[in-house]
mmCIF file of C-alpha atoms in Angstrom:
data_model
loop_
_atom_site.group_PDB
_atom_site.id
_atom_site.type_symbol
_atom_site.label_atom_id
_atom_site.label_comp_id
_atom_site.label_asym_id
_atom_site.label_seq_id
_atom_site.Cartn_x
_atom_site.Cartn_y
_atom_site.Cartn_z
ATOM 1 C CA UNK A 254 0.000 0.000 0.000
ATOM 2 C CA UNK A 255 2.798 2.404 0.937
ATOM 3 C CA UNK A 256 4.949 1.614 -2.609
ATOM 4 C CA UNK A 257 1.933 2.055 -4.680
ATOM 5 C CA UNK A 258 1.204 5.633 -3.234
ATOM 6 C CA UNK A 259 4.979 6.116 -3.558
ATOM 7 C CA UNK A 260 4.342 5.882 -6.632
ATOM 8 C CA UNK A 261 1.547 7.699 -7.458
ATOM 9 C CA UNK A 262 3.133 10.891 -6.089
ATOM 10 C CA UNK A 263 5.931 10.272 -8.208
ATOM 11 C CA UNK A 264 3.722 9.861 -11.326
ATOM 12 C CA UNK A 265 1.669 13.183 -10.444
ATOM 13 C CA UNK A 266 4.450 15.049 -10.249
ATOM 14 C CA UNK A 267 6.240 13.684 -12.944
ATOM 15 C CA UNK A 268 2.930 14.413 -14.732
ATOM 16 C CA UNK A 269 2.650 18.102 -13.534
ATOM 17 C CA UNK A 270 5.794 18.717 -14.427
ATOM 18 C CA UNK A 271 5.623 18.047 -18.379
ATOM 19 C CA UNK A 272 2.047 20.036 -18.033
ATOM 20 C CA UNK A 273 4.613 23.247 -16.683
ATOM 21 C CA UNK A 274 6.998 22.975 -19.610
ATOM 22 C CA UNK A 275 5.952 23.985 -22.690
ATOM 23 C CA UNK A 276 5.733 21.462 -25.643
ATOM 24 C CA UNK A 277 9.409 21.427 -26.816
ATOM 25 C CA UNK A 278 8.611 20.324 -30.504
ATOM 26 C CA UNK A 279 5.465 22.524 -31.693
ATOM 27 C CA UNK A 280 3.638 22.082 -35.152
ATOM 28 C CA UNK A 281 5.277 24.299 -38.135
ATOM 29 C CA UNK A 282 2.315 23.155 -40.358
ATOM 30 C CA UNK A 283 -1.537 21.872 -40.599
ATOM 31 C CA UNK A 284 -3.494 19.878 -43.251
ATOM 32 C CA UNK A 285 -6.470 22.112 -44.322
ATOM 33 C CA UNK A 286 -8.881 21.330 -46.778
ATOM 34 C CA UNK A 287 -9.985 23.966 -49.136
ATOM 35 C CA UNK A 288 -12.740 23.548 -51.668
ATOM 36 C CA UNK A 289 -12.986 25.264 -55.646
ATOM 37 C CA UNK A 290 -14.063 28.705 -54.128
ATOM 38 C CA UNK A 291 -11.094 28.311 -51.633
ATOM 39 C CA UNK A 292 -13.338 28.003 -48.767
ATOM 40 C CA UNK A 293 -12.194 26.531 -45.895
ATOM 41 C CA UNK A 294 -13.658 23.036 -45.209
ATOM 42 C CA UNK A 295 -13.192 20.466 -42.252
ATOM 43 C CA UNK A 296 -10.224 18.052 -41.995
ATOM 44 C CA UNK A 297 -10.479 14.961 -40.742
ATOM 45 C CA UNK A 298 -6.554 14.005 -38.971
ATOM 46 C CA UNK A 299 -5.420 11.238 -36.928
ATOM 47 C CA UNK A 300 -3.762 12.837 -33.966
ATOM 48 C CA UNK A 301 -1.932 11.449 -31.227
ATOM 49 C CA UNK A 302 -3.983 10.941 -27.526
ATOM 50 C CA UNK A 303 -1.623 13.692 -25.576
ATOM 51 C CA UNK A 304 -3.275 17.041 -25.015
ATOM 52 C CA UNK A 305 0.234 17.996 -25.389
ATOM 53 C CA UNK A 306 1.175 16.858 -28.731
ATOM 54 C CA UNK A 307 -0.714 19.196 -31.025
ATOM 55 C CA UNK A 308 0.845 17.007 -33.866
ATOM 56 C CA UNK A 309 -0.984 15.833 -36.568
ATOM 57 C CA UNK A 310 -0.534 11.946 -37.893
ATOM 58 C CA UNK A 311 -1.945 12.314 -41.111
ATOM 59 C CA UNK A 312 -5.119 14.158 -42.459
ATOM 60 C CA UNK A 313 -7.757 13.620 -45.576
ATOM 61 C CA UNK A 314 -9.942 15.773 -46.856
ATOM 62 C CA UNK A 315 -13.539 14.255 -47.417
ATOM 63 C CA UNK A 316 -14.307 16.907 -49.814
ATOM 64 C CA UNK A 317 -12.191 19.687 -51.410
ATOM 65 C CA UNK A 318 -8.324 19.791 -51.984
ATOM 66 C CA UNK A 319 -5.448 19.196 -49.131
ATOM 67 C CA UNK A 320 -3.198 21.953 -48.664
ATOM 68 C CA UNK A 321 -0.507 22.070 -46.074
ATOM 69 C CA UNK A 322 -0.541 25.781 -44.406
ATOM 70 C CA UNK A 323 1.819 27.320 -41.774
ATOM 71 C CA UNK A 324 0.769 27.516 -38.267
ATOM 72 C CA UNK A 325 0.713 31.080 -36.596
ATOM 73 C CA UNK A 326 3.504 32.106 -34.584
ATOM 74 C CA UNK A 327 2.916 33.355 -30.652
ATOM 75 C CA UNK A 328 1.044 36.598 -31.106
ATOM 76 C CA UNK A 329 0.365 36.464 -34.684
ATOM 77 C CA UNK A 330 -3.690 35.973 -35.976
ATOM 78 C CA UNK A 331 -5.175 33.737 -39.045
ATOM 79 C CA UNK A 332 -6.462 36.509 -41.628
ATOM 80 C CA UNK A 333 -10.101 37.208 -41.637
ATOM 81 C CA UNK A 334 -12.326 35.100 -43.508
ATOM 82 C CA UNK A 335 -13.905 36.608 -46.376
ATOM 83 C CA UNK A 336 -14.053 36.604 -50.181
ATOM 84 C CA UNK A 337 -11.270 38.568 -51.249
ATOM 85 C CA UNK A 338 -8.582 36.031 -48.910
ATOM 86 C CA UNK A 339 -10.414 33.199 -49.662
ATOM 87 C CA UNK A 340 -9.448 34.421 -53.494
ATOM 88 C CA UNK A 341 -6.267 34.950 -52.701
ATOM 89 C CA UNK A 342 -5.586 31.311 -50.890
ATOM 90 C CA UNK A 343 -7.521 29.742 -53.941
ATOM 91 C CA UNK A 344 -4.787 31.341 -56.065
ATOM 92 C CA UNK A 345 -1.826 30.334 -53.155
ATOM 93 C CA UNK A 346 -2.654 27.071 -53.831
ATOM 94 C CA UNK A 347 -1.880 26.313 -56.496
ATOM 95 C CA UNK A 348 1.161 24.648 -55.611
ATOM 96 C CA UNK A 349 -0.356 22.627 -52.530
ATOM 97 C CA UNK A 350 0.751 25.188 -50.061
ATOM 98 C CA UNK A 351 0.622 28.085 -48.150
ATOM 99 C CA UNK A 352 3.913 27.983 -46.797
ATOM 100 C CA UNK A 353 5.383 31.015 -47.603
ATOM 101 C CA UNK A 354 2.496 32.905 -49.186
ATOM 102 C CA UNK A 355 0.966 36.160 -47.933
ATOM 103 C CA UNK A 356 -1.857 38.035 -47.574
ATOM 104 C CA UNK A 357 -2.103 41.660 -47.483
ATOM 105 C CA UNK A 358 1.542 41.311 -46.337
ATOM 106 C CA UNK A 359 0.779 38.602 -43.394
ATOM 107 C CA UNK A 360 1.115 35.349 -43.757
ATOM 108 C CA UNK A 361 -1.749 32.415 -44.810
ATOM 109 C CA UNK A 362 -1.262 30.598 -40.931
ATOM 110 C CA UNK A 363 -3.775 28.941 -39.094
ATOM 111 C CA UNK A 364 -4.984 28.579 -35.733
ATOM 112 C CA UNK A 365 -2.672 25.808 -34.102
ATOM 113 C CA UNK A 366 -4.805 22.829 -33.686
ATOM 114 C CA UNK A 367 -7.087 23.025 -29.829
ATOM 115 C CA UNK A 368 -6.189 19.229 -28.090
ATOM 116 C CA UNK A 369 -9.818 20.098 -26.211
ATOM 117 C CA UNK A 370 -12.132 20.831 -29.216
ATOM 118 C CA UNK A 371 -10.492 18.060 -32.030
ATOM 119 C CA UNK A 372 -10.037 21.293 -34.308
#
């Protein structure tokens, strides 16, 4: 009895300790799917079961066309949805990515993915 809750404070503070330290190998990219408009459409990605590793497996695209996109740096915002970005990212595209490609002199990121919503 006295091992095992031993070792359960060892685990939980193993365990709070990785929560304190931020994730030492963050996402540069996402899958997105875009459809013909460039519209943004939903993903579907394996990911891994950590809350902490916002990674992404693999991704397909039920409808539309995969494009890999950057993720947005600390302090830095996805550009506003509307038609003349979503024109813009059609045309970005072109190549399969948005690496590199700007908008209005920002860059095409996206949101990093949330653990807690799937997204």
């Amino acid at each position: 009895m006295r091992i095992s809750m031993i070792a359960g404070l060892a685990f939980a503070a193993c365990a709070g300790a990785a929560l304190a330290e931020p994730m030492s190998n963050p996402p540069s990219e996402r899958t997105i799917c875009l459809d013909v408009g460039g519209q943004s459409l939903p993903a579907v990605c394996k990911v891994p079961a950590s809350r902490l590793d916002k990674r992404e497996d693999f991704c397909l695209c039920n409808e539309g066309v995969k494009v890999t996109a950057p993720v947005c740096g600390p302090g830095e915002r996805a550009p506003a949805e509307n038609i003349a970005y979503e024109k813009a990212r059609k045309a970005a595209t072109r190549d399969g990515s948005l690496i590199g490609d700007l908008y209005e002199g920002r860059a095409m990121c996206v949101a990093a993915r949330d653990p807690l919503s799937g997204f």
